Amino acid sequence: MSLIDADKCRPDPDEIAPRSPQTGARPSLPPHNRRQRLSVVILCIAPIAAVALYLGGLRSVDLDDHLMLEYQPEVDLRTGRILGLEALVRWNHPVLGQLQPLEFIEVAESTNLAGELGAWVLDTACTQLGQWKRDFRELDLVMSVNVSPVQLVSLDFDVYVKQVLEQYGLLGSELCLEITENVVVGDLQRTRSTLAKLERLGVRIAIDDFGTGYSSLGHLKSLPVDTLKIDKVFVQNLDRSEGDRVIIDSIVGLAASFGLDVVAEGVESVGAVSYLLDVGCVRAQGFLMSKPKGSEEIERLLEVGALALPWNVDSNDARRTFPGDVAR
């Protein structure tokens, strides 16, 4: 855990309880503001410790009372068609507000809660996909769910996945389980065995945040992996970083050599889109296309089936037009 400049984190007392213009004194803080100030101080001093203090809240009641899922579309950069959705968990904490995964997943994985949390996400995401399949008869997309190390090496994980698929009327090919490179090398033998069983169910496997971990070409060759998801650190500055472009070229070429799909994460500029399309990466996620959204907003997108892209692709000759382009 890195040290944080306390002066930068310390809230301004005058913002929380302004001085009286007549007396120059600050009034006593009402209970709500005291709690807000305490939350700010706790998070600034030790973010992980702050979450740990409240982790018991997830244990004390049903996870449904605390957690929710948002979904980020994966799209075809040429057409805007929605190819899939990634389920992203959020924790609505009564004191700290809505927490993103990076703010509590690490703590959950260091406790016995990781397996239970992962099961809740998988079950909830598959429940939602099953409902959307009933609502949209022609729906054709893949639901992606992140899998924790605890789940992947647990006994009979494949049996649980099979039960979930059957319960909600899903095909194995409609589910993609995302694992990180570090999970792969953590227990390679167990990982290989579990992934082989999932492959027999038709479940797709993606290596998430590819390029930042320790997997080797040998691992890609020996594991039943379908997709490489390029980490956003290589994509966000793609339009102005030669180094990132070299890395993207290498990953796309590697995926092609192994017959794998490739997805770019963290797409935030049309310049990045232009380069990705030029090198043959047509699948992507990112705020440029869509931020993660709740189920009701996703339903409205599914009714259309595609996102309106801020650029245009001529389907006849694949010529692309981007905002700000000059005639070519």
CSV table of C-alpha atoms in Angstrom, one decimal:
chain,number,residue,atom,x,y,z
A,1,MET,CA,0.0,0.0,0.0
A,2,SER,CA,1.4,3.3,-1.0
A,3,LEU,CA,1.6,6.4,1.3
A,4,ILE,CA,-0.8,9.2,0.5
A,5,ASP,CA,-0.2,12.9,1.1
A,6,ALA,CA,-2.5,13.6,4.0
A,7,ASP,CA,-2.7,17.3,3.2
A,8,LYS,CA,-4.2,16.6,-0.2
A,9,CYS,CA,-6.7,14.2,1.3
A,10,ARG,CA,-7.7,16.2,4.3
A,11,PRO,CA,-11.1,17.8,3.7
A,12,ASP,CA,-11.4,21.6,4.0
A,13,PRO,CA,-13.2,22.3,7.3
A,14,ASP,CA,-14.8,25.4,5.8
A,15,GLU,CA,-16.4,23.3,3.1
A,16,ILE,CA,-17.8,20.9,5.7
A,17,ALA,CA,-18.8,23.4,8.4
A,18,PRO,CA,-18.4,27.1,7.3
A,19,ARG,CA,-17.5,29.7,10.0
A,20,SER,CA,-20.3,32.0,11.1
A,21,PRO,CA,-19.8,35.4,9.5
A,22,GLN,CA,-20.8,37.1,12.8
A,23,THR,CA,-18.8,35.1,15.3
A,24,GLY,CA,-16.1,33.4,13.2
A,25,ALA,CA,-16.9,30.1,14.9
A,26,ARG,CA,-17.9,26.8,13.2
A,27,PRO,CA,-21.2,25.2,14.2
A,28,SER,CA,-21.1,21.6,15.5
A,29,LEU,CA,-21.5,19.1,12.6
A,30,PRO,CA,-24.8,17.4,12.2
A,31,PRO,CA,-24.5,13.5,12.4
A,32,HIS,CA,-24.7,13.1,8.6
A,33,ASN,CA,-21.8,15.5,7.9
A,34,ARG,CA,-19.7,13.9,10.7
A,35,ARG,CA,-20.2,10.6,9.0
A,36,GLN,CA,-19.3,12.1,5.6
A,37,ARG,CA,-16.1,13.7,7.0
A,38,LEU,CA,-15.1,10.4,8.7
A,39,SER,CA,-15.6,8.5,5.5
A,40,VAL,CA,-13.4,10.9,3.6
A,41,VAL,CA,-10.6,10.7,6.2
A,42,ILE,CA,-10.8,6.9,6.4
A,43,LEU,CA,-10.5,6.5,2.6
A,44,CYS,CA,-7.6,9.0,2.4
A,45,ILE,CA,-5.6,7.3,5.1
A,46,ALA,CA,-6.1,3.7,4.2
A,47,PRO,CA,-8.5,2.8,1.4
A,48,ILE,CA,-8.1,-0.9,1.7
A,49,ALA,CA,-8.4,-0.8,5.5
A,50,ALA,CA,-11.5,1.3,5.2
A,51,VAL,CA,-13.2,-1.3,3.0
A,52,ALA,CA,-12.0,-4.1,5.4
A,53,LEU,CA,-13.8,-2.3,8.2
A,54,TYR,CA,-17.1,-2.5,6.4
A,55,LEU,CA,-16.6,-5.9,4.7
A,56,GLY,CA,-18.6,-7.5,7.5
A,57,GLY,CA,-21.6,-5.7,6.1
A,58,LEU,CA,-21.5,-8.1,3.1
A,59,ARG,CA,-21.5,-11.1,5.5
A,60,SER,CA,-24.3,-9.9,7.7
A,61,VAL,CA,-27.1,-9.8,5.1
A,62,ASP,CA,-27.9,-11.2,1.7
A,63,LEU,CA,-25.5,-10.0,-1.0
A,64,ASP,CA,-28.6,-8.8,-3.0
A,65,ASP,CA,-29.0,-6.0,-0.4
A,66,HIS,CA,-25.5,-4.6,-1.1
A,67,LEU,CA,-24.4,-5.6,-4.6
A,68,MET,CA,-25.5,-4.7,-8.1
A,69,LEU,CA,-24.3,-5.4,-11.6
A,70,GLU,CA,-23.6,-3.0,-14.4
A,71,TYR,CA,-22.9,-4.1,-17.9
A,72,GLN,CA,-20.5,-2.7,-20.5
A,73,PRO,CA,-21.1,-3.5,-24.1
A,74,GLU,CA,-18.5,-5.1,-26.3
A,75,VAL,CA,-19.0,-3.8,-29.9
A,76,ASP,CA,-18.0,-4.3,-33.4
A,77,LEU,CA,-16.0,-1.2,-34.3
A,78,ARG,CA,-17.2,-1.4,-37.9
A,79,THR,CA,-20.9,-1.5,-37.3
A,80,GLY,CA,-21.6,-0.7,-33.7
A,81,ARG,CA,-23.3,-4.1,-33.3
A,82,ILE,CA,-23.4,-5.3,-29.7
A,83,LEU,CA,-21.4,-8.5,-29.5
A,84,GLY,CA,-21.4,-9.1,-25.8
A,85,LEU,CA,-21.7,-7.6,-22.4
A,86,GLU,CA,-19.3,-7.7,-19.5
A,87,ALA,CA,-20.8,-7.9,-16.0
A,88,LEU,CA,-19.2,-5.6,-13.6
A,89,VAL,CA,-20.1,-5.7,-9.9
A,90,ARG,CA,-20.7,-2.6,-7.7
A,91,TRP,CA,-21.1,-2.4,-4.0
A,92,ASN,CA,-23.6,0.1,-2.7
A,93,HIS,CA,-22.3,0.8,0.7
A,94,PRO,CA,-24.5,2.7,3.2
A,95,VAL,CA,-21.6,4.9,4.4
A,96,LEU,CA,-19.0,4.9,1.6
A,97,GLY,CA,-21.4,5.0,-1.3
A,98,GLN,CA,-21.0,3.1,-4.5
A,99,LEU,CA,-17.6,1.2,-4.6
A,100,GLN,CA,-16.0,0.0,-7.8
A,101,PRO,CA,-14.5,-3.5,-7.9
A,102,LEU,CA,-10.9,-2.3,-7.4
A,103,GLU,CA,-12.0,-0.8,-4.1
A,104,PHE,CA,-13.1,-4.1,-2.5
A,105,ILE,CA,-12.3,-7.1,-4.7
A,106,GLU,CA,-8.8,-7.4,-3.4
A,107,VAL,CA,-10.0,-7.5,0.2
A,108,ALA,CA,-12.7,-10.0,-0.7
A,109,GLU,CA,-10.2,-12.3,-2.3
A,110,SER,CA,-8.1,-12.2,0.8
A,111,THR,CA,-11.0,-13.6,2.8
A,112,ASN,CA,-13.4,-16.5,2.4
A,113,LEU,CA,-15.9,-14.2,0.8
A,114,ALA,CA,-14.3,-14.3,-2.7
A,115,GLY,CA,-16.0,-17.5,-3.7
A,116,GLU,CA,-19.4,-16.4,-2.5
A,117,LEU,CA,-19.0,-13.1,-4.2
A,118,GLY,CA,-18.0,-14.7,-7.5
A,119,ALA,CA,-20.9,-17.1,-7.4
A,120,TRP,CA,-23.3,-14.2,-6.8
A,121,VAL,CA,-21.9,-12.3,-9.8
A,122,LEU,CA,-22.1,-15.4,-12.1
A,123,ASP,CA,-25.6,-16.3,-11.0
A,124,THR,CA,-26.9,-12.8,-11.3
A,125,ALA,CA,-25.4,-12.2,-14.7
A,126,CYS,CA,-26.8,-15.5,-16.1
A,127,THR,CA,-30.2,-14.8,-14.6
A,128,GLN,CA,-30.2,-11.5,-16.4
A,129,LEU,CA,-29.1,-13.0,-19.7
A,130,GLY,CA,-31.7,-15.6,-19.4
A,131,GLN,CA,-34.4,-12.9,-18.9
A,132,TRP,CA,-33.1,-10.9,-21.9
A,133,LYS,CA,-33.2,-14.0,-24.1
A,134,ARG,CA,-36.9,-14.4,-23.3
A,135,ASP,CA,-37.5,-10.7,-23.9
A,136,PHE,CA,-35.5,-10.5,-27.2
A,137,ARG,CA,-36.0,-13.7,-29.1
A,138,GLU,CA,-33.3,-13.0,-31.7
A,139,LEU,CA,-30.7,-12.0,-29.1
A,140,ASP,CA,-27.2,-13.2,-30.0
A,141,LEU,CA,-24.5,-12.1,-27.6
A,142,VAL,CA,-22.1,-13.4,-25.0
A,143,MET,CA,-22.1,-12.6,-21.3
A,144,SER,CA,-18.6,-12.1,-19.9
A,145,VAL,CA,-18.0,-12.7,-16.2
A,146,ASN,CA,-14.7,-12.3,-14.3
A,147,VAL,CA,-13.6,-15.3,-12.4
A,148,SER,CA,-11.5,-15.1,-9.2
A,149,PRO,CA,-8.5,-17.4,-8.4
A,150,VAL,CA,-10.6,-19.0,-5.6
A,151,GLN,CA,-13.3,-20.0,-8.0
A,152,LEU,CA,-11.0,-21.3,-10.7
A,153,VAL,CA,-9.1,-23.7,-8.5
A,154,SER,CA,-12.1,-24.8,-6.4
A,155,LEU,CA,-13.3,-28.4,-6.8
A,156,ASP,CA,-16.3,-28.9,-9.1
A,157,PHE,CA,-16.4,-25.3,-10.4
A,158,ASP,CA,-17.3,-26.7,-13.8
A,159,VAL,CA,-20.2,-28.6,-12.2
A,160,TYR,CA,-21.5,-25.3,-10.7
A,161,VAL,CA,-21.2,-23.5,-14.0
A,162,LYS,CA,-23.1,-26.3,-15.7
A,163,GLN,CA,-25.9,-26.1,-13.2
A,164,VAL,CA,-26.2,-22.3,-13.7
A,165,LEU,CA,-26.3,-22.7,-17.5
A,166,GLU,CA,-29.1,-25.3,-17.2
A,167,GLN,CA,-31.0,-23.4,-14.6
A,168,TYR,CA,-31.3,-20.2,-16.8
A,169,GLY,CA,-31.6,-22.0,-20.2
A,170,LEU,CA,-28.2,-20.8,-21.6
A,171,LEU,CA,-25.8,-22.4,-24.0
A,172,GLY,CA,-22.2,-22.7,-22.9
A,173,SER,CA,-21.2,-20.6,-25.9
A,174,GLU,CA,-23.2,-17.7,-24.5
A,175,LEU,CA,-21.0,-17.4,-21.4
A,176,CYS,CA,-17.4,-16.2,-21.4
A,177,LEU,CA,-15.3,-16.5,-18.2
A,178,GLU,CA,-12.5,-14.0,-17.9
A,179,ILE,CA,-9.3,-14.9,-16.1
A,180,THR,CA,-6.1,-12.9,-15.6
A,181,GLU,CA,-2.7,-14.0,-16.7
A,182,ASN,CA,-1.5,-14.2,-13.1
A,183,VAL,CA,-4.3,-16.6,-12.3
A,184,VAL,CA,-3.1,-18.9,-15.1
A,185,VAL,CA,0.4,-19.1,-13.9
A,186,GLY,CA,-0.6,-19.3,-10.2
A,187,ASP,CA,-1.7,-23.0,-10.4
A,188,LEU,CA,-1.2,-24.0,-14.0
A,189,GLN,CA,-2.0,-27.7,-13.6
A,190,ARG,CA,-5.3,-27.0,-11.8
A,191,THR,CA,-6.2,-24.2,-14.2
A,192,ARG,CA,-5.6,-26.4,-17.2
A,193,SER,CA,-7.8,-29.1,-15.8
A,194,THR,CA,-10.7,-26.7,-14.9
A,195,LEU,CA,-10.5,-24.9,-18.2
A,196,ALA,CA,-10.6,-28.2,-20.1
A,197,LYS,CA,-13.8,-29.2,-18.3
A,198,LEU,CA,-15.3,-25.8,-19.1
A,199,GLU,CA,-14.4,-26.1,-22.7
A,200,ARG,CA,-16.4,-29.4,-22.9
A,201,LEU,CA,-19.4,-27.4,-21.7
A,202,GLY,CA,-18.8,-25.0,-24.6
A,203,VAL,CA,-18.0,-22.1,-22.3
A,204,ARG,CA,-15.6,-19.5,-23.8
A,205,ILE,CA,-12.5,-18.4,-21.9
A,206,ALA,CA,-10.8,-15.0,-22.2
A,207,ILE,CA,-7.5,-13.9,-20.8
A,208,ASP,CA,-8.3,-10.4,-19.3
A,209,ASP,CA,-5.8,-7.6,-19.1
A,210,PHE,CA,-3.5,-9.4,-21.5
A,211,GLY,CA,0.0,-8.0,-21.8
A,212,THR,CA,0.4,-7.0,-18.1
A,213,GLY,CA,1.0,-10.4,-16.5
A,214,TYR,CA,3.3,-13.3,-16.9
A,215,SER,CA,1.8,-15.8,-19.3
A,216,SER,CA,3.9,-17.3,-22.0
A,217,LEU,CA,3.4,-18.5,-25.5
A,218,GLY,CA,3.5,-22.0,-24.1
A,219,HIS,CA,0.6,-21.3,-21.8
A,220,LEU,CA,-1.5,-20.0,-24.7
A,221,LYS,CA,-0.7,-23.1,-26.7
A,222,SER,CA,-1.6,-25.5,-23.9
A,223,LEU,CA,-4.7,-23.8,-22.5
A,224,PRO,CA,-8.2,-23.8,-24.2
A,225,VAL,CA,-8.4,-20.0,-24.5
A,226,ASP,CA,-10.7,-18.3,-27.0
A,227,THR,CA,-10.0,-14.6,-26.6
A,228,LEU,CA,-7.3,-12.2,-25.6
A,229,LYS,CA,-8.5,-8.9,-24.1
A,230,ILE,CA,-5.8,-6.2,-24.5
A,231,ASP,CA,-5.3,-4.3,-21.3
A,232,LYS,CA,-6.4,-0.7,-21.4
A,233,VAL,CA,-3.0,0.7,-20.5
A,234,PHE,CA,-1.9,-0.2,-24.1
A,235,VAL,CA,-5.0,1.3,-25.7
A,236,GLN,CA,-5.7,4.6,-24.0
A,237,ASN,CA,-2.7,6.4,-25.5
A,238,LEU,CA,-2.7,4.4,-28.7
A,239,ASP,CA,-3.1,7.4,-30.9
A,240,ARG,CA,0.0,9.1,-29.6
A,241,SER,CA,2.3,6.3,-28.3
A,242,GLU,CA,4.5,4.5,-30.7
A,243,GLY,CA,5.4,2.0,-28.0
A,244,ASP,CA,1.8,1.1,-27.4
A,245,ARG,CA,1.2,0.7,-31.1
A,246,VAL,CA,4.1,-1.8,-31.3
A,247,ILE,CA,2.6,-3.8,-28.4
A,248,ILE,CA,-0.9,-3.8,-30.0
A,249,ASP,CA,0.6,-5.0,-33.3
A,250,SER,CA,2.3,-7.8,-31.5
A,251,ILE,CA,-0.8,-8.9,-29.5
A,252,VAL,CA,-3.1,-8.8,-32.6
A,253,GLY,CA,-0.5,-10.8,-34.6
A,254,LEU,CA,-0.1,-13.3,-31.7
A,255,ALA,CA,-3.9,-13.8,-31.5
A,256,ALA,CA,-4.1,-14.4,-35.2
A,257,SER,CA,-1.3,-16.9,-35.1
A,258,PHE,CA,-3.1,-18.9,-32.4
A,259,GLY,CA,-6.6,-18.5,-34.0
A,260,LEU,CA,-7.8,-16.4,-31.1
A,261,ASP,CA,-10.2,-13.5,-31.0
A,262,VAL,CA,-8.9,-10.2,-29.7
A,263,VAL,CA,-10.7,-7.4,-27.8
A,264,ALA,CA,-9.3,-4.0,-27.0
A,265,GLU,CA,-10.3,-2.6,-23.7
A,266,GLY,CA,-10.4,1.1,-22.6
A,267,VAL,CA,-11.0,2.6,-26.0
A,268,GLU,CA,-11.5,6.3,-25.4
A,269,SER,CA,-10.5,8.1,-28.6
A,270,VAL,CA,-11.4,7.9,-32.3
A,271,GLY,CA,-7.6,7.9,-33.0
A,272,ALA,CA,-7.4,4.6,-31.1
A,273,VAL,CA,-10.3,3.2,-33.1
A,274,SER,CA,-8.7,4.1,-36.4
A,275,TYR,CA,-5.5,2.3,-35.5
A,276,LEU,CA,-7.2,-0.8,-34.1
A,277,LEU,CA,-9.2,-1.2,-37.3
A,278,ASP,CA,-6.1,-0.7,-39.4
A,279,VAL,CA,-4.4,-3.6,-37.6
A,280,GLY,CA,-7.5,-5.8,-37.7
A,281,CYS,CA,-8.9,-5.5,-34.2
A,282,VAL,CA,-12.6,-5.0,-34.7
A,283,ARG,CA,-13.9,-5.8,-31.2
A,284,ALA,CA,-13.6,-3.4,-28.4
A,285,GLN,CA,-15.0,-1.9,-25.1
A,286,GLY,CA,-14.5,1.6,-23.8
A,287,PHE,CA,-16.2,4.8,-22.7
A,288,LEU,CA,-16.0,6.2,-26.2
A,289,MET,CA,-18.7,3.7,-27.2
A,290,SER,CA,-20.5,3.1,-23.9
A,291,LYS,CA,-19.8,3.3,-20.2
A,292,PRO,CA,-21.1,0.5,-18.0
A,293,LYS,CA,-24.9,0.8,-17.6
A,294,GLY,CA,-27.6,-0.7,-15.5
A,295,SER,CA,-29.9,-3.4,-16.8
A,296,GLU,CA,-32.7,-1.0,-17.8
A,297,GLU,CA,-30.4,1.1,-19.9
A,298,ILE,CA,-28.9,-2.0,-21.5
A,299,GLU,CA,-32.4,-3.2,-22.4
A,300,ARG,CA,-32.9,0.0,-24.4
A,301,LEU,CA,-29.7,-0.7,-26.3
A,302,LEU,CA,-30.7,-4.3,-27.0
A,303,GLU,CA,-33.9,-3.1,-28.5
A,304,VAL,CA,-31.8,-1.4,-31.2
A,305,GLY,CA,-29.1,-4.0,-31.3
A,306,ALA,CA,-26.3,-1.6,-32.0
A,307,LEU,CA,-24.6,1.5,-30.7
A,308,ALA,CA,-24.5,4.8,-32.7
A,309,LEU,CA,-20.8,5.2,-33.3
A,310,PRO,CA,-19.0,8.6,-33.5
A,311,TRP,CA,-17.5,7.6,-36.8
A,312,ASN,CA,-18.8,6.0,-40.0
A,313,VAL,CA,-17.7,2.9,-41.9
A,314,ASP,CA,-18.7,2.4,-45.5
A,315,SER,CA,-19.7,-1.3,-45.6
A,316,ASN,CA,-19.0,-1.5,-49.4
A,317,ASP,CA,-15.3,-0.7,-49.3
A,318,ALA,CA,-14.6,-0.4,-45.6
A,319,ARG,CA,-13.6,3.2,-45.9
A,320,ARG,CA,-13.8,5.0,-42.6
A,321,THR,CA,-14.6,8.5,-41.8
A,322,PHE,CA,-13.7,9.9,-38.4
A,323,PRO,CA,-14.6,13.3,-36.8
A,324,GLY,CA,-12.1,15.9,-37.9
A,325,ASP,CA,-10.8,13.8,-40.9
A,326,VAL,CA,-9.8,15.6,-44.0
A,327,ALA,CA,-10.6,14.2,-47.4
A,328,ARG,CA,-8.5,11.2,-48.3
